[in-house]
Tab-separated table of C-alpha atoms and ligand atoms in Angstrom:
chain	number	residue	atom	x	y	z
A	1	MET	CA	25.020	22.810	22.341
A	2	THR	CA	25.758	22.388	18.656
A	3	CYS	CA	25.435	19.316	16.434
A	4	PRO	CA	28.953	18.121	15.458
A	5	ARG	CA	27.682	17.314	11.958
A	6	CYS	CA	25.068	19.933	11.066
A	7	LYS	CA	26.399	22.780	13.242
A	8	ILE	CA	22.870	23.666	14.352
A	9	ASP	CA	21.544	23.813	17.901
A	10	LEU	CA	20.711	20.531	19.585
A	11	GLU	CA	17.276	20.169	21.119
A	12	GLN	CA	16.534	18.473	24.381
A	13	THR	CA	13.927	15.882	25.163
A	14	LEU	CA	13.137	13.988	28.322
A	15	PHE	CA	13.148	10.233	28.694
A	16	TYR	CA	11.668	9.883	32.145
A	17	ASN	CA	14.213	11.744	34.299
A	18	THR	CA	16.908	11.589	31.639
A	19	ALA	CA	17.552	14.585	29.439
A	20	VAL	CA	18.789	13.663	25.988
A	21	ASP	CA	20.217	16.146	23.519
A	22	TYR	CA	19.507	15.351	19.889
A	23	CYS	CA	19.874	17.063	16.544
A	24	PRO	CA	16.482	17.781	14.930
A	25	ARG	CA	18.043	17.451	11.461
A	26	CYS	CA	20.295	14.351	11.529
A	27	LEU	CA	18.804	12.807	14.722
A	28	GLY	CA	22.247	12.189	16.158
A	29	MET	CA	22.284	12.042	19.962
A	30	PHE	CA	24.581	13.330	22.650
A	31	PHE	CA	24.771	11.666	26.062
A	32	ASP	CA	26.677	13.413	28.782
A	33	GLU	CA	28.186	11.564	31.684
A	34	GLU	CA	25.353	12.356	34.053
A	35	GLU	CA	22.821	11.060	31.571
A	36	LEU	CA	24.723	7.820	31.289
A	37	ARG	CA	24.947	7.455	35.035
A	38	TRP	CA	21.203	7.614	35.413
A	39	ALA	CA	20.698	4.037	34.265
A	40	LYS	CA	22.946	2.826	37.062
A	41	ASP	CA	20.379	3.695	39.698
A	42	ALA	CA	17.495	1.986	37.976
A	43	LYS	CA	16.549	-1.220	39.686
A	44	ASP	CA	16.614	-3.830	37.006
A	45	LYS	CA	16.789	-7.564	37.324
A	46	ASN	CA	16.819	-8.377	33.616
A	47	LEU	CA	20.405	-7.468	32.903
A	48	VAL	CA	21.551	-10.819	31.537
A	49	TRP	CA	21.604	-9.410	28.007
A	50	LEU	CA	24.446	-7.126	29.071
A	51	ASP	CA	26.729	-10.151	28.870
A	52	ILE	CA	27.099	-9.621	25.126
A	53	ASP	CA	30.561	-8.887	23.811
A	54	LEU	CA	30.062	-5.278	22.689
A	55	TRP	CA	32.543	-2.944	24.471
A	56	LYS	CA	33.364	-5.637	26.981
A	57	ASP	CA	36.927	-6.474	26.010
A	58	GLU	CA	39.465	-3.673	26.352
A	59	ARG	CA	41.801	-5.319	23.821
A	60	LYS	CA	39.222	-4.808	21.092
A	61	PHE	CA	39.171	-1.027	21.327
A	62	ARG	CA	40.741	1.010	18.539
A	63	LEU	CA	40.999	4.765	18.644
A	64	ASN	CA	41.470	7.551	16.175
A	65	TYR	CA	41.511	11.313	16.166
A	66	GLY	CA	38.132	12.567	15.017
A	67	VAL	CA	37.287	15.749	13.139
A	68	ARG	CA	34.042	16.589	14.886
A	69	LEU	CA	33.715	18.779	17.942
A	70	CYS	CA	32.098	17.879	21.254
A	71	PRO	CA	28.704	19.632	21.449
A	72	SER	CA	29.444	20.576	25.033
A	73	CYS	CA	33.196	21.364	25.200
A	74	ARG	CA	33.796	22.326	21.554
A	75	LEU	CA	36.957	20.206	21.578
A	76	PRO	CA	37.681	17.388	19.098
A	77	LEU	CA	35.982	14.059	19.744
A	78	TYR	CA	37.851	10.755	19.482
A	79	GLU	CA	36.529	7.975	17.309
A	80	VAL	CA	36.275	4.709	19.203
A	81	TYR	CA	36.003	1.469	17.217
A	82	TYR	CA	35.225	-1.898	18.693
A	83	GLY	CA	36.407	-5.229	17.310
A	84	ALA	CA	34.655	-6.386	14.151
A	85	SER	CA	31.418	-4.626	15.034
A	86	GLN	CA	32.022	-1.722	12.598
A	87	ILE	CA	30.425	0.529	15.165
A	88	ILE	CA	32.091	3.901	15.671
A	89	VAL	CA	31.269	5.989	18.717
A	90	ASP	CA	32.543	9.557	19.154
A	91	VAL	CA	33.852	10.129	22.658
A	92	CYS	CA	34.908	13.334	24.425
A	93	ASN	CA	37.904	12.886	26.673
A	94	VAL	CA	37.078	16.045	28.631
A	95	CYS	CA	33.423	15.718	29.635
A	96	HIS	CA	33.195	11.946	28.898
A	97	GLY	CA	30.188	12.641	26.683
A	98	ILE	CA	29.296	10.341	23.812
A	99	TRP	CA	27.994	11.361	20.396
A	100	LEU	CA	25.983	8.794	18.463
A	101	ASP	CA	25.208	9.224	14.786
A	102	ARG	CA	21.861	7.945	13.603
A	103	GLY	CA	23.622	5.276	11.569
A	104	GLU	CA	25.652	4.109	14.567
A	105	PHE	CA	22.499	3.913	16.674
A	106	LYS	CA	20.984	1.545	14.102
A	107	LYS	CA	24.173	-0.531	13.908
A	108	ILE	CA	24.258	-0.980	17.674
A	109	VAL	CA	20.603	-1.959	17.797
A	110	ASN	CA	21.142	-4.493	14.995
A	111	TYR	CA	24.208	-5.831	16.758
A	112	LEU	CA	22.200	-6.251	19.961
A	113	LYS	CA	19.453	-8.065	18.121
A	114	GLU	CA	21.911	-10.483	16.554
A	115	GLU	CA	24.105	-11.097	19.559
A	116	SER	CA	21.788	-11.061	22.523
A	117	ASP	CA	18.858	-13.049	23.757
A	118	GLN	CA	16.070	-11.636	21.617
A	119	LYS	CA	13.295	-12.722	23.972
A	120	LEU	CA	14.913	-11.141	26.976
A	121	LEU	CA	15.706	-7.971	25.062
A	122	ASN	CA	12.102	-7.623	23.917
A	123	LYS	CA	10.706	-8.275	27.354
A	124	TYR	CA	13.045	-5.754	28.833
A	125	GLY	CA	12.369	-3.164	26.158
A	126	ASN	CA	8.594	-3.556	26.211
A	127	SER	CA	8.161	-3.273	29.942
A	128	MET	CA	10.158	-0.061	29.981
A	129	LEU	CA	8.406	1.198	26.892
A	130	GLU	CA	4.952	1.119	28.480
A	131	GLU	CA	6.253	3.096	31.412
A	132	PHE	CA	7.921	5.778	29.341
A	133	LYS	CA	5.676	6.196	26.319
A	134	GLU	CA	3.321	8.736	27.843
A	135	ILE	CA	6.040	10.906	29.279
A	136	PHE	CA	8.065	11.120	26.088
A	137	SER	CA	7.608	14.420	24.264
A	138	GLY	CA	10.294	14.140	21.577
A	139	PRO	CA	9.839	13.713	17.821
A	140	GLU	CA	7.795	10.827	16.429
A	141	THR	CA	10.832	9.326	14.697
A	142	LEU	CA	12.532	8.828	18.047
A	143	ARG	CA	9.353	7.713	19.779
A	144	GLU	CA	9.098	4.666	17.518
A	145	GLU	CA	12.495	3.524	18.686
A	146	LEU	CA	12.030	4.282	22.344
A	147	ALA	CA	12.502	0.682	23.482
A	148	ASP	CA	15.688	0.349	21.449
A	149	PHE	CA	16.869	3.627	22.807
A	150	LEU	CA	16.324	2.701	26.429
A	151	VAL	CA	18.100	-0.608	25.999
A	152	LEU	CA	20.940	1.209	24.316
A	153	LEU	CA	21.130	3.784	27.090
A	154	LYS	CA	21.585	0.998	29.620
A	155	LEU	CA	24.244	-0.668	27.538
A	156	LEU	CA	26.160	2.582	27.093
A	157	ASN	CA	26.079	3.150	30.788
A	158	TYR	CA	27.201	-0.248	31.919
A	159	LYS	CA	29.764	-0.864	29.238
A	160	PHE	CA	31.082	2.483	28.153
A	161	LEU	CA	31.360	4.141	31.504
A	162	ALA	CA	33.117	1.083	32.905
A	163	GLN	CA	35.634	1.159	30.048
A	164	HIS	CA	36.279	4.867	30.203
A	165	PRO	CA	39.590	4.725	32.103
A	166	LYS	CA	40.921	2.362	29.420
A	167	ILE	CA	39.698	4.589	26.617
A	168	ALA	CA	41.299	7.611	28.265
A	169	LYS	CA	44.566	5.691	28.558
A	170	ALA	CA	44.425	4.661	24.883
A	171	ILE	CA	43.847	8.308	23.931
A	172	LEU	CA	47.053	9.262	25.766
A	173	GLN	CA	48.935	6.618	23.778
A	174	LEU	CA	47.787	7.855	20.369
A	175	PRO	CA	50.651	9.050	18.151
A	176	LYS	CA	50.729	12.837	18.104
B	1	ZN	ZN1	22.879	17.120	13.135
B	2	ZN	ZN1	33.001	17.243	25.897
């Protein structure tokens, strides 16, 4: 797989049983559908923070043709905007994969920290972090953000996968 920005090969690292493809240069990340589904099976009782607005309301989605190519399918990704969040996520309408720029990752994490219950988020992140820290073999720069990453992975799964039929429909309605 190739980074949509740098055009170099993505590398793969394991978060527990979840393989994540990332670019060693720009640290962008690609999540394929299977990777997103993983979080669904995890038994987790602290999901109250998922009630935040991000990606919840289908009327707040805006779409655009993107210029980057899906690392997996090599077809153009669509840019998905959400409300006033200023977060842009690149979505593939073929494999349902999601590309996240480093900058978007940070924006989402900041959004979460502003909008959600900070105490709950920390508790959730820290308990998972202890479990995963030893297993993680990726670069140090990602390791530092492991808790944020795991929280984000959950959010992507619950919100983005649930909204995918609506995103696919919006893609069909884009002017040609
Ligand atoms: Zn890159
Ligand atoms: Zn794809």
